[in-house]
Short mmCIF file of C-alpha atoms in Angstrom, two decimals:
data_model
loop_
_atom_site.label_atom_id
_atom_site.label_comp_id
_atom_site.label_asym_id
_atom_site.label_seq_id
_atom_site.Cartn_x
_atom_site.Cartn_y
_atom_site.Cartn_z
CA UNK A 16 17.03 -8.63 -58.74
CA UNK A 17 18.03 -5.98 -56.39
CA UNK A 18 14.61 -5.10 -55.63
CA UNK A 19 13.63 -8.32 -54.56
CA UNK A 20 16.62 -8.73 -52.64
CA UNK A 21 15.82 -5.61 -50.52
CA UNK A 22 12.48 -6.96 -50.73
CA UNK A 23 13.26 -9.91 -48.61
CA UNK A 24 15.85 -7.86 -46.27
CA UNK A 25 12.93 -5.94 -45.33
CA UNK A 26 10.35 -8.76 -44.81
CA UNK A 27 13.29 -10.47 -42.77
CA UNK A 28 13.75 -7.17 -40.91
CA UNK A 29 10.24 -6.99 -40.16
CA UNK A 30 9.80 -10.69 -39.01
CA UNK A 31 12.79 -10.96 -36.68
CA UNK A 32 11.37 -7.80 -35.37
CA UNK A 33 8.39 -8.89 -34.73
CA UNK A 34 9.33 -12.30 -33.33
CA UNK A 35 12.16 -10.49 -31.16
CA UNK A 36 10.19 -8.12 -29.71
CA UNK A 37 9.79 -8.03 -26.19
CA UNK A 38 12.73 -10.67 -25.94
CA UNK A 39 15.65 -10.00 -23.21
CA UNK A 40 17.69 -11.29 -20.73
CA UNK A 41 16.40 -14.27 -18.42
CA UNK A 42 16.14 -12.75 -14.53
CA UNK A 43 17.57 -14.62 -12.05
CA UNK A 44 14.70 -15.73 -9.67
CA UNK A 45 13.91 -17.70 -6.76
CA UNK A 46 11.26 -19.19 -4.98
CA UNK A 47 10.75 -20.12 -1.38
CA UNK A 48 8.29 -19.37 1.96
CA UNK A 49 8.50 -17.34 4.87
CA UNK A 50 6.10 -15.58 7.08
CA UNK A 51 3.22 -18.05 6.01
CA UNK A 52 3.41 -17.29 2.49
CA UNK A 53 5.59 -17.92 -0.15
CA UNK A 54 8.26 -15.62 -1.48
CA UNK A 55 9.42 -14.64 -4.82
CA UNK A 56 12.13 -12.42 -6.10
CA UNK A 57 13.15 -11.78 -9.61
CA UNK A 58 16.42 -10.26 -10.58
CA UNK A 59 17.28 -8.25 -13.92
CA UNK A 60 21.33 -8.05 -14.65
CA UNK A 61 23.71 -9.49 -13.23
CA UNK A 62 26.48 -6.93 -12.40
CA UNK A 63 25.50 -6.10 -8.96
CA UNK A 64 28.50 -6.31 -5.80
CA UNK A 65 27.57 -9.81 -4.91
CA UNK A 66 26.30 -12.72 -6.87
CA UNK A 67 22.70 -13.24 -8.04
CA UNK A 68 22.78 -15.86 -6.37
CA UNK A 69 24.23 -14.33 -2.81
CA UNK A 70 21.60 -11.52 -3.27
CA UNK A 71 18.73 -13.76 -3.30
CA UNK A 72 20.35 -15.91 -0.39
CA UNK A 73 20.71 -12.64 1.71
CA UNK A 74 16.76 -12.35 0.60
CA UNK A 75 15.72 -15.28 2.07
CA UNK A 76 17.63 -14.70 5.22
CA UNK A 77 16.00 -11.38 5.73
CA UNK A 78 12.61 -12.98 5.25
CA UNK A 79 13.37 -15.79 7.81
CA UNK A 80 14.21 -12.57 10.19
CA UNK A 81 10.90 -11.00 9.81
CA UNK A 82 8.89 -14.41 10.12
CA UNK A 83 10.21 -14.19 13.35
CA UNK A 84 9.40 -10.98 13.74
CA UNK A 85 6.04 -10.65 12.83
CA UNK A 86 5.03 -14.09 13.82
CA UNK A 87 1.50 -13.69 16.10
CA UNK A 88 1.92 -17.66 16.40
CA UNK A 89 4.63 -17.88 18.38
CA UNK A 90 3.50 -17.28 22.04
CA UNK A 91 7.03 -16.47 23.46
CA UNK A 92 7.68 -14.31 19.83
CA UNK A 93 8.50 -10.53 19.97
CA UNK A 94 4.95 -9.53 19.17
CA UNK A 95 3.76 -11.71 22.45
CA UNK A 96 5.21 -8.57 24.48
CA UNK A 97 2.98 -6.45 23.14
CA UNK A 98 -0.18 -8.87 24.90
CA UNK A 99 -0.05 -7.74 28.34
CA UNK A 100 -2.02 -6.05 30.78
CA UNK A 101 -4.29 -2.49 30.02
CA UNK A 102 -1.62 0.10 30.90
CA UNK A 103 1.86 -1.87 30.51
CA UNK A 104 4.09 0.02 28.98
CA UNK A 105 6.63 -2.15 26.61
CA UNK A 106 9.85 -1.73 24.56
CA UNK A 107 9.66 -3.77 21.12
CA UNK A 108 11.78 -4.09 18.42
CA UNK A 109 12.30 -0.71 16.49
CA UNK A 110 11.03 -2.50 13.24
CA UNK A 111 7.84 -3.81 14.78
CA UNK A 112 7.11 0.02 16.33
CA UNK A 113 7.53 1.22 12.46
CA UNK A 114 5.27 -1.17 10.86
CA UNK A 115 3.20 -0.46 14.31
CA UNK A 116 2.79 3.44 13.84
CA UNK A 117 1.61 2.65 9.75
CA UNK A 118 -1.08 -0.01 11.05
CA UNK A 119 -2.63 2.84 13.67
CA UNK A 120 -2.27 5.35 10.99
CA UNK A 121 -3.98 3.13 7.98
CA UNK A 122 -6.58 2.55 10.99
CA UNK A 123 -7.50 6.12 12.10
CA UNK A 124 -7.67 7.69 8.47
CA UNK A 125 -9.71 4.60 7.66
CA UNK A 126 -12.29 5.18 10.69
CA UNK A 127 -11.51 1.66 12.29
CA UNK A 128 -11.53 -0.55 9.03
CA UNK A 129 -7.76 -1.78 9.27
CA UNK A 130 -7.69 -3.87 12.54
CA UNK A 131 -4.44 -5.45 13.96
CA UNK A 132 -6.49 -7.02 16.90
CA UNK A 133 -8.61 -9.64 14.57
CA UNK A 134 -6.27 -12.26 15.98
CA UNK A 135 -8.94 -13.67 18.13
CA UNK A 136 -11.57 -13.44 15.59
CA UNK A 137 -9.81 -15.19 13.28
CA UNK A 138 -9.58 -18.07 15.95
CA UNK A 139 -13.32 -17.67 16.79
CA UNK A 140 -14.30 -18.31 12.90
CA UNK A 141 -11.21 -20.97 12.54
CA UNK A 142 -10.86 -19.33 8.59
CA UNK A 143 -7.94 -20.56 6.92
CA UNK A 144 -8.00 -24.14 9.08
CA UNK A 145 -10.04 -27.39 9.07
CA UNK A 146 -12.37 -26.55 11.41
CA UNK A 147 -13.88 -22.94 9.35
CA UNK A 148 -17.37 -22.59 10.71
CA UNK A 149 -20.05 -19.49 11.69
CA UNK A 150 -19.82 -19.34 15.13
CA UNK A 151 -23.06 -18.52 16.78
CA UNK A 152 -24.01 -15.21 16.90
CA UNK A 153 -23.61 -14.72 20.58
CA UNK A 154 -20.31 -15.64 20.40
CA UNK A 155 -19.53 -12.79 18.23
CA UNK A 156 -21.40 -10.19 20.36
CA UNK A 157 -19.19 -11.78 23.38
CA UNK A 158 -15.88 -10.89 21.58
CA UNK A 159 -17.11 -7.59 20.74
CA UNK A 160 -18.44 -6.71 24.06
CA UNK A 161 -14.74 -8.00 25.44
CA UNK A 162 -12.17 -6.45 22.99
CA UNK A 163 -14.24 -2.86 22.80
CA UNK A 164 -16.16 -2.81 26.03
CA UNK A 165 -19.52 -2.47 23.67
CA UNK A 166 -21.09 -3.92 20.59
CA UNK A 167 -20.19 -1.15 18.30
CA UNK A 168 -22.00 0.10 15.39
CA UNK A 169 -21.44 1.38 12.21
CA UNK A 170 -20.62 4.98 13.06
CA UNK A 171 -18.92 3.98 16.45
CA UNK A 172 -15.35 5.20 16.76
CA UNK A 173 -13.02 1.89 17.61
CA UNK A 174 -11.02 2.25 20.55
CA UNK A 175 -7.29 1.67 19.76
CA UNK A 176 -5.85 -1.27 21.10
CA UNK A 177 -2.49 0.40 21.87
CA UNK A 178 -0.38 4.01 21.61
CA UNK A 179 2.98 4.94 20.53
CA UNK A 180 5.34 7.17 23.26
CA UNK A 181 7.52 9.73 21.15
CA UNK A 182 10.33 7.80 22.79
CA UNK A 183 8.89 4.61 20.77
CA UNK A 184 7.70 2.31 23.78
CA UNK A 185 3.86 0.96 23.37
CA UNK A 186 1.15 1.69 25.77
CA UNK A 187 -1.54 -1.12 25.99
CA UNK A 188 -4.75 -0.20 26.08
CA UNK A 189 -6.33 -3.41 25.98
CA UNK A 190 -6.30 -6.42 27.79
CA UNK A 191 -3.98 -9.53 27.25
CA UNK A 192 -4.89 -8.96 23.02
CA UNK A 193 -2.56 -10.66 20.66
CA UNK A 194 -1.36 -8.09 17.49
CA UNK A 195 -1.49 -9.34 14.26
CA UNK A 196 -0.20 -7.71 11.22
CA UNK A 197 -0.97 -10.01 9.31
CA UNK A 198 -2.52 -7.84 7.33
CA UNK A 199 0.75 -5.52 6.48
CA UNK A 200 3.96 -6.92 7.40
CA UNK A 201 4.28 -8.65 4.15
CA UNK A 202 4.27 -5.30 2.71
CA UNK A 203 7.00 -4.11 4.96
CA UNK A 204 8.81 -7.39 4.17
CA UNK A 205 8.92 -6.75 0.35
CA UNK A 206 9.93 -3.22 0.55
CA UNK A 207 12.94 -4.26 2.66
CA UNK A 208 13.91 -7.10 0.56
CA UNK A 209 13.33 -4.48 -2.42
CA UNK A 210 15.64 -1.82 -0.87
CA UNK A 211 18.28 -4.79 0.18
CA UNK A 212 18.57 -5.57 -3.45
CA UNK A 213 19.47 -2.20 -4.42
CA UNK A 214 21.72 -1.89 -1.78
CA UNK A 215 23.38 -4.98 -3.43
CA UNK A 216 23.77 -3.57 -7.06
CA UNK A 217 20.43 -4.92 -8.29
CA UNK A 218 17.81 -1.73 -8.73
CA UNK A 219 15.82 -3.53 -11.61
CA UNK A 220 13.62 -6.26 -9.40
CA UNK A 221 10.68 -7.82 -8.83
CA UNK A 222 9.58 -9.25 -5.35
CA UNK A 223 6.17 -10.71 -3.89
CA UNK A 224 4.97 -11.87 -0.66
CA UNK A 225 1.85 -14.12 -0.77
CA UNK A 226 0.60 -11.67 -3.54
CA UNK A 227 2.09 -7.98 -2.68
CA UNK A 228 4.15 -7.40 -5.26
CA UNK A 229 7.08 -4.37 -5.55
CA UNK A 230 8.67 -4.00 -9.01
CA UNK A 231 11.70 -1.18 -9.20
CA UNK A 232 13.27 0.04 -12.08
CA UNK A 233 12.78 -0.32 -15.76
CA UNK A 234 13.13 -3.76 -16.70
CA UNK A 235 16.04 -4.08 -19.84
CA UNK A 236 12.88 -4.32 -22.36
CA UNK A 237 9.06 -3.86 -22.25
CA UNK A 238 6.84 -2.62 -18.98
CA UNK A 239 6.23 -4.69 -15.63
CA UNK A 240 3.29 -6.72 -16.56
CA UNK A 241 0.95 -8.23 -13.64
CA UNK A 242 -2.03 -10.50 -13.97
CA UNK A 243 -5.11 -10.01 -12.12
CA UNK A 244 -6.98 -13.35 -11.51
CA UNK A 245 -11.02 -12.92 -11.96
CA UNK A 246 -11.87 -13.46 -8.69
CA UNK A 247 -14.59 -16.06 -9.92
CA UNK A 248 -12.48 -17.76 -12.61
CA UNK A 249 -9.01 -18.32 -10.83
CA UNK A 250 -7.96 -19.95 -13.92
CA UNK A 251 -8.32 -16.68 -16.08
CA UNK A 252 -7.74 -13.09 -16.25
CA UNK A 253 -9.45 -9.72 -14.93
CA UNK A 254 -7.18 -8.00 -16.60
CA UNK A 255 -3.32 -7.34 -16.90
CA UNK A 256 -1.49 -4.17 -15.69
CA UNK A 257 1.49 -2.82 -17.46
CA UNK A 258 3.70 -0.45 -15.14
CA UNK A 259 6.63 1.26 -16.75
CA UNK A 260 8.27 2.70 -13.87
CA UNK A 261 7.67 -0.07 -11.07
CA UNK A 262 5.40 0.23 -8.46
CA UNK A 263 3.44 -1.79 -6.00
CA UNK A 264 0.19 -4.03 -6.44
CA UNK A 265 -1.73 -5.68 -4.44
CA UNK A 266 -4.66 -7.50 -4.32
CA UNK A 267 -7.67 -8.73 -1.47
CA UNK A 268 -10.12 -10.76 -2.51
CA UNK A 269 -13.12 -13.43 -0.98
CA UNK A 270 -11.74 -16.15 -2.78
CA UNK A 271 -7.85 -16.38 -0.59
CA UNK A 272 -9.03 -17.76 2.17
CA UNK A 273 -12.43 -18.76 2.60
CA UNK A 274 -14.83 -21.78 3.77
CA UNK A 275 -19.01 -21.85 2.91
CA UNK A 276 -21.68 -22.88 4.66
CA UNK A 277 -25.28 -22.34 3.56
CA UNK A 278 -24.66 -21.60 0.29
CA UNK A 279 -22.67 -18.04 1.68
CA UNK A 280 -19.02 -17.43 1.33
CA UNK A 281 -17.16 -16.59 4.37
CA UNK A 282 -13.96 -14.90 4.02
CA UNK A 283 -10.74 -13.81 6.26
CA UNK A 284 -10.90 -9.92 5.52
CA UNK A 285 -13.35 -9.09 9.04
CA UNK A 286 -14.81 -5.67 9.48
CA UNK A 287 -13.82 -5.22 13.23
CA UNK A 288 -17.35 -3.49 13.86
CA UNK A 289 -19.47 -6.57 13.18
CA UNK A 290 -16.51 -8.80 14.23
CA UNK A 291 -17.83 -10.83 10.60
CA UNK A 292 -16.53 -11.45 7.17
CA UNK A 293 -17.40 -7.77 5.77
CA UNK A 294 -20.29 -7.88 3.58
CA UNK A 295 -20.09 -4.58 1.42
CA UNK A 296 -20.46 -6.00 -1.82
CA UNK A 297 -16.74 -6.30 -2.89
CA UNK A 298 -15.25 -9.44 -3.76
CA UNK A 299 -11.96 -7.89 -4.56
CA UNK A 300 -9.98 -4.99 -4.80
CA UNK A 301 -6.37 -4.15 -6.13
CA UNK A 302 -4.12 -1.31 -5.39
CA UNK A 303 -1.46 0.59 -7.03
CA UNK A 304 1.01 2.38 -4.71
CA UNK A 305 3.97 3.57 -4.46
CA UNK A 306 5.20 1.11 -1.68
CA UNK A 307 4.21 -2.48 -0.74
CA UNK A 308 3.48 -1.57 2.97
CA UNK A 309 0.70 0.80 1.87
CA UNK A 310 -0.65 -1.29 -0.75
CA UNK A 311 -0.84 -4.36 1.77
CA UNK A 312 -2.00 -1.93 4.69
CA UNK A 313 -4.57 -0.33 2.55
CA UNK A 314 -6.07 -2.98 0.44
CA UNK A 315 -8.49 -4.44 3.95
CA UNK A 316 -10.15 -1.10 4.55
CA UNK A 317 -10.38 -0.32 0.38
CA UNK A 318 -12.37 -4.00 0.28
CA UNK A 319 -14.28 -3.09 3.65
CA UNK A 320 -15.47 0.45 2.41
CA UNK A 321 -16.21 -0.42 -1.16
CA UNK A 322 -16.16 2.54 -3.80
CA UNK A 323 -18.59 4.25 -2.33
CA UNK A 324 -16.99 5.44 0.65
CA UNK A 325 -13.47 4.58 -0.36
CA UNK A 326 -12.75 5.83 -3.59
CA UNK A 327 -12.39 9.51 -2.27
CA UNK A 328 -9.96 8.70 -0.08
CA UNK A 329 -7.73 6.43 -2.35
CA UNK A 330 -7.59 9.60 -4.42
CA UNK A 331 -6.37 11.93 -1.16
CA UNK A 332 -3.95 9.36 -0.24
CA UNK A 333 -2.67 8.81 -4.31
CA UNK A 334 -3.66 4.92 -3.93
CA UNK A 335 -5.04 3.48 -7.73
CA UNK A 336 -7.87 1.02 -6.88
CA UNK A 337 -10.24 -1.14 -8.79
CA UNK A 338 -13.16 -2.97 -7.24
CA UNK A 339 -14.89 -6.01 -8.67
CA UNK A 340 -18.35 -6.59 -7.36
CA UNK A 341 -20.15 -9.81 -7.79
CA UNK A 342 -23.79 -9.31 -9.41
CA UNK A 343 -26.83 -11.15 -11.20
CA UNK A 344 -25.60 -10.15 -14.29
CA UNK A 345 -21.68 -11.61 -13.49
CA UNK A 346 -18.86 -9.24 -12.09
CA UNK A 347 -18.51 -5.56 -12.67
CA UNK A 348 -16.29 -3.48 -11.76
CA UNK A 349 -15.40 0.62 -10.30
CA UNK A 350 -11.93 2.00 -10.28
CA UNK A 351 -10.70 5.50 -9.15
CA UNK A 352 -9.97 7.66 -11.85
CA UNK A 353 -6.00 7.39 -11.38
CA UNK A 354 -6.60 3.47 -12.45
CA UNK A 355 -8.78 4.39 -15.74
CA UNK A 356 -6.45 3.20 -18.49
CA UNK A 357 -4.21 1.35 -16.20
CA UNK A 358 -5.65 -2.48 -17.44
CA UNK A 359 -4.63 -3.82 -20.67
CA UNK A 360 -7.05 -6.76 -21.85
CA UNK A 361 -9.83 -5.40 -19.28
CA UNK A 362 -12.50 -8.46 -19.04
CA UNK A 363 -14.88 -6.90 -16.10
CA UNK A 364 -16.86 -3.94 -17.13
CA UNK A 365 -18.16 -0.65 -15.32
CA UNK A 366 -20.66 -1.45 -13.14
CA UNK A 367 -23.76 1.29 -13.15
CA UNK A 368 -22.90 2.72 -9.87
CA UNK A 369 -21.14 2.72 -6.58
CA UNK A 370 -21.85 0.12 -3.69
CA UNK B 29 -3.17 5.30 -55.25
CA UNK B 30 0.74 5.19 -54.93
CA UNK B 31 2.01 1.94 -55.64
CA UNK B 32 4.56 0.45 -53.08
CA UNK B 33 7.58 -0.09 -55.02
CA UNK B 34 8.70 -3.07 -53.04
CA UNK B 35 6.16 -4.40 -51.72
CA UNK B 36 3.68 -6.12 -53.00
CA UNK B 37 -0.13 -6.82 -52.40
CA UNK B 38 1.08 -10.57 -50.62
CA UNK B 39 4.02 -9.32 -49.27
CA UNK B 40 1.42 -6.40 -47.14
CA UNK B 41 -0.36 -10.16 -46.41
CA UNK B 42 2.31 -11.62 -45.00
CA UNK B 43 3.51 -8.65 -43.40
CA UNK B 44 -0.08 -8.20 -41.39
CA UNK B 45 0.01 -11.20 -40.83
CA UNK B 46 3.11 -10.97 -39.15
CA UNK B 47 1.91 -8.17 -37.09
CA UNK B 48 -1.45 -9.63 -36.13
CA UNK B 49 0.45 -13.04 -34.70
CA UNK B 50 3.04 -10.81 -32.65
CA UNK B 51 -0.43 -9.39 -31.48
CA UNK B 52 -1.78 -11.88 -30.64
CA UNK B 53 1.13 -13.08 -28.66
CA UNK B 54 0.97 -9.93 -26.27
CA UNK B 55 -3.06 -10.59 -25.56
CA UNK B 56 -2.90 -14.44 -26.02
CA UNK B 57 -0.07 -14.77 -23.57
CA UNK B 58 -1.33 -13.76 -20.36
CA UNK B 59 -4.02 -16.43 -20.60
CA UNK B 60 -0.62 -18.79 -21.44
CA UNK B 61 -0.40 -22.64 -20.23
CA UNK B 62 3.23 -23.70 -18.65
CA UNK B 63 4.94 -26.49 -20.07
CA UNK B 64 6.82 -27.11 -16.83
CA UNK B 65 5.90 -27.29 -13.06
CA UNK B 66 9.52 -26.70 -11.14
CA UNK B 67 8.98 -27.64 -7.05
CA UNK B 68 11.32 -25.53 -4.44
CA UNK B 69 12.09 -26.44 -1.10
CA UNK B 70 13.48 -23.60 1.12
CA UNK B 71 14.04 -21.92 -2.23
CA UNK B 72 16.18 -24.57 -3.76
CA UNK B 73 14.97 -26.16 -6.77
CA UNK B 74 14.73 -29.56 -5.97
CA UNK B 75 12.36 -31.16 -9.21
CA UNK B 76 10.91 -30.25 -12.36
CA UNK B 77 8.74 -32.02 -14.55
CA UNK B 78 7.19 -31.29 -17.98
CA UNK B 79 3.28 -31.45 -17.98
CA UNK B 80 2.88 -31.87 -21.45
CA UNK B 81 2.92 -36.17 -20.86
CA UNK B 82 0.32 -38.21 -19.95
CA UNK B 83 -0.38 -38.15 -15.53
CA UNK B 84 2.26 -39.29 -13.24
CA UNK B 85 3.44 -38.81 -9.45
CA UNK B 86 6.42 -38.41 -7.49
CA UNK B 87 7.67 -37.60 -4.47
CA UNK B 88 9.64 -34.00 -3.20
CA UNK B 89 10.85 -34.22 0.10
CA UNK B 90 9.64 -31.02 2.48
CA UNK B 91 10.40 -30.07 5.86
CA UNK B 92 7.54 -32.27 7.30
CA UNK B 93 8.44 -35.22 4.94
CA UNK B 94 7.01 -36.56 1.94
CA UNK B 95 4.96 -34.82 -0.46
CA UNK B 96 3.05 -36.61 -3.39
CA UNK B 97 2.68 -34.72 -6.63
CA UNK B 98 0.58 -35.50 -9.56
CA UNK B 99 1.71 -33.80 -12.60
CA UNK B 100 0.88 -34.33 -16.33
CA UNK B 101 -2.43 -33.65 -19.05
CA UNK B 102 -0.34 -29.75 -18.77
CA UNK B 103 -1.18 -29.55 -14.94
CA UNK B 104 0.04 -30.30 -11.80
CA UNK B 105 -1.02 -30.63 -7.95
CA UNK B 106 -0.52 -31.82 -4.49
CA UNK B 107 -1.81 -35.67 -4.05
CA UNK B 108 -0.78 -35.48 -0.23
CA UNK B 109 0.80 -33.66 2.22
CA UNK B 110 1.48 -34.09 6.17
CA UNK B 111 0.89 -30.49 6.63
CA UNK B 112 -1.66 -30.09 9.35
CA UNK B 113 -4.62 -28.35 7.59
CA UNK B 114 -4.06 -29.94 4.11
CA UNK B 115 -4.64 -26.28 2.63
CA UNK B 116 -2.47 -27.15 -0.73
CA UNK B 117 -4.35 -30.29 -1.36
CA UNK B 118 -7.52 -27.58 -1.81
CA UNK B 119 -5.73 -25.73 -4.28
CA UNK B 120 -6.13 -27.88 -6.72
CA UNK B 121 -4.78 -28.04 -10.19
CA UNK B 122 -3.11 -25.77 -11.81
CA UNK B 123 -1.78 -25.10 -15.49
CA UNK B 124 -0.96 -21.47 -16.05
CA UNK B 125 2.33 -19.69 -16.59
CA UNK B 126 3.28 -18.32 -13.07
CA UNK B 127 0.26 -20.17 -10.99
CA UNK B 128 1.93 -21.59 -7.60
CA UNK B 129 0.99 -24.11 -5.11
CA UNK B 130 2.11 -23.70 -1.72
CA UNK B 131 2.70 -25.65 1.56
CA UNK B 132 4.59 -23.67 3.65
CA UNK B 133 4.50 -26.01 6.54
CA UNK B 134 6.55 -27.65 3.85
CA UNK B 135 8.34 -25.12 2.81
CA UNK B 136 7.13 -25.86 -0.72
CA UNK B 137 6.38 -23.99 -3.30
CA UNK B 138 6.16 -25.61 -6.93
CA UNK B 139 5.81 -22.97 -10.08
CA UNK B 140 3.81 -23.63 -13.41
CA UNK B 141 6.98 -22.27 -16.26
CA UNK B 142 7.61 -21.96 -19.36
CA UNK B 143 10.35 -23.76 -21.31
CA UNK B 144 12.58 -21.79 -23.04
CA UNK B 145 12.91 -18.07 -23.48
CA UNK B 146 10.13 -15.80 -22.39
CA UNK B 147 7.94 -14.37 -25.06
CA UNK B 148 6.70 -10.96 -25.28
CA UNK B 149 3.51 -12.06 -24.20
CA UNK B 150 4.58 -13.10 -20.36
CA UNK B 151 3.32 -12.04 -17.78
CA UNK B 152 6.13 -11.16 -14.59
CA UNK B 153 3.62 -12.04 -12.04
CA UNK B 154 0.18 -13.06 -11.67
CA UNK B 155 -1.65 -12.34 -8.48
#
């Protein structure tokens, strides 16, 4: 009698375990858009100096600050004083000059593959709009010739569309050429609304921008867990990381924003050298970083140089990356060696070798 | 062998069995359908529907105006929108646990959830 009583205790035991596990307390989250993407922020607890609720209000405020900010559609927006003549010198907002002096850096250690002048060429291929189409190819050349003074190569050195004074005003080296970060403000958006939330009593979080996504903290039970989306199946999996001490991820891909014509795929990630759609071989890439701004920043030229040339330095800089490459045979995949063990339920092999 | 003293040869059954399911849950449950589609307008939640019923539409209001929705068969997606470049009408359906559509011309953003606690197999974000 009393073994089968502590027989069924046990089995009890085990099952609630089992069916608990991994249970905990709801976050408090929130959805919304800003800065041509849409927002997310998750909150674990509840005992910070404000509200849930007021924290993820002063969120969205913040965001609505740097969609103003950062906007590169707004003609008469801060970033318009930055389009002026070769040689103006100009005084921006102290935000825009930090986010500024990481898009020059990200572009010098990546030998020209981060560009924060593909405004234009964005507008010359129409991606992301109704009218997407390959604009003929002297078109191209045109732009090229206009924004660097010559059609560069592949081992050209990019001239810089702008420098920094130590005393943080911006020289222009370029003519009347609108800045877009596009391509890293996001980051710099999410680790702001990150830090905000600590500041408010909240350090265990999760918050995304249009796919950059900052978790802090240990969460109350289990690891962070992030879905990759196959790149060719967006309805399933590449793979799912689990992070147990928060970090950023983020991922570029062909399939964001893209239109085709001729049976080819063009995308919105340019390599400023061919002033095209790059064409390395990489349909995606994800990053793990420690911030959001360097994953966002760093992601472009990681997609742009492949493996091949960017896997060394991912490893110099501490950046975790995994490439997916599209082949006869169906995707395969490289990853530095920082990332091996990083995906749980891995569906995209090892490809044979580098591209 | 050692025989288990309270345990025996079905009760190891059920017990794997046990173990395999919880399992299961954690590899299953990335690859998880929602049960509920919630739509947010300037990050209010302004409509929910389950998408477990047979197909239906309705109406959220965005910052541009009307926005038809077509939700049921376990999926959900934009009918029509007076966004200018009708970029959320191209994303199609979707059905998973934490897949989005988005208008932000709108200021829209409607979530695939879950009803009910989370389970260990969830996913915090899918990107």
């Amino acid at each position: 009698m009393a073994e089968s009583a502590i027989r069924n205790a046990l089995l009890m035991s085990i099952s609630v375990a089992a069916l608990l596990a991994g249970c905990g307390p709801e976050p408090v989250s929130r959805h919304w858009t800003a800065m041509s993407c849409n927002f997310e922020a998750a909150i674990h607890g509840s005992d910070g100096k404000v509200p849930p609720r007021s924290a993820l209000d002063t969120l969205q405020d913040l965001s609505a600050r740097y969609d103003s900010l950062f906007t590169d559609y707004d003609p008469s927006g801060p970033l318009s004083a930055l389009r002026g003549k070769k040689g103006d010198t100009v005084r921006v907002d102290p935000e825009i000059i930090q986010v500024l002096t990481q898009a020059l850096a990200v572009d010098r250690a990546s030998g020209g593959s981060f560009d924060i002048g593909v405004h234009d060429l964005k507008q010359l291929w129409g991606i992301g709009s109704e009218n997407a189409h390959v604009p003929p190819a002297d078109s191209v050349k045109l732009y090229l010739i206009r924004r660097f003074g010559f059609a560069p190569t592949a081992t050209d050195t990019l001239p810089s569309p702008l420098r920094i004074l130590p005393d943080g005003r911006v020289v222009l080296l370029s003519d009347s050429l609108p800045i877009d970060l596009g391509g890293i403000a996001k980051g710099y958006a999410v680790d702001r609304l990150s830090r905000k939330l600590s500041e408010l009593g909240y350090p265990v979080h999760l918050v995304q921008a249009g796919g950059e996504i900052l978790t802090r903290a240990r969460k109350p039970v289990g690891p962070w867990k992030i879905g990759i989306k196959n790149p060719r199946a967006l309805d399933s999996l590449a793979g799912v990381i689990t992070l147990d001490s928060g970090m950023a991820v983020s991922t570029s891909g062909d399939y964001e924003r893209y239109f085709e014509s001729d049976g080819a795929r063009y995308h919105h990630i340019f390599d400023a050298r061919t002033g095209s759609p790059a064409r390395g071989g990489t349909i995606s890439v994800t990053l793990l970083c420690p911030t959001s701004l360097a994953c966002d920043a760093w992601s472009k030229p990681m997609f742009v140089l492949g493996p091949r040339r960017g896997r060394i330095l991912a490893d110099s800089l501490g950046l975790q990356a995994f490439w997916i490459r599209e082949t006869s045979g169906g995707l395969c995949s490289r990853r530095t060696q920082a990332w091996h063990g990083r995906l749980a339920a891995d569906a995209v092999p090892e490809c044979a070798s580098d591209w | 062998m050692p025989r288990l003293r309270f345990l025996g040869p079905l009760d190891i059954l059920v017990v794997f069995g046990i173990g395999a399911g919880a399992a299961l849950a954690w590899v299953a449950g990335p690859q998880a359908h929602g049960s509920r589609a919630t739509a947010y307008v300037e990050g209010e939640a302004v409509a929910w529907w389950t998408l477990d019923g047979a197909p239906a539409n309705d109406t959220v209001v965005g910052a541009l105006g009307p926005v038809a929705i077509e939700h049921g068969n376990g999926a959900v997606r934009i009918m029509a929108s007076p966004c200018p470049n009708r970029v959320c009408l191209r994303q199609g359906r979707v059905s998973r646990l934490h897949d989005q559509l988005v208008c932000v011309p709108s200021h829209l953003v409607i979530v695939v959830e879950d009803v009910g606690n989370r389970r260990d197999g969830d996913l915090d974000a899918v990107h």
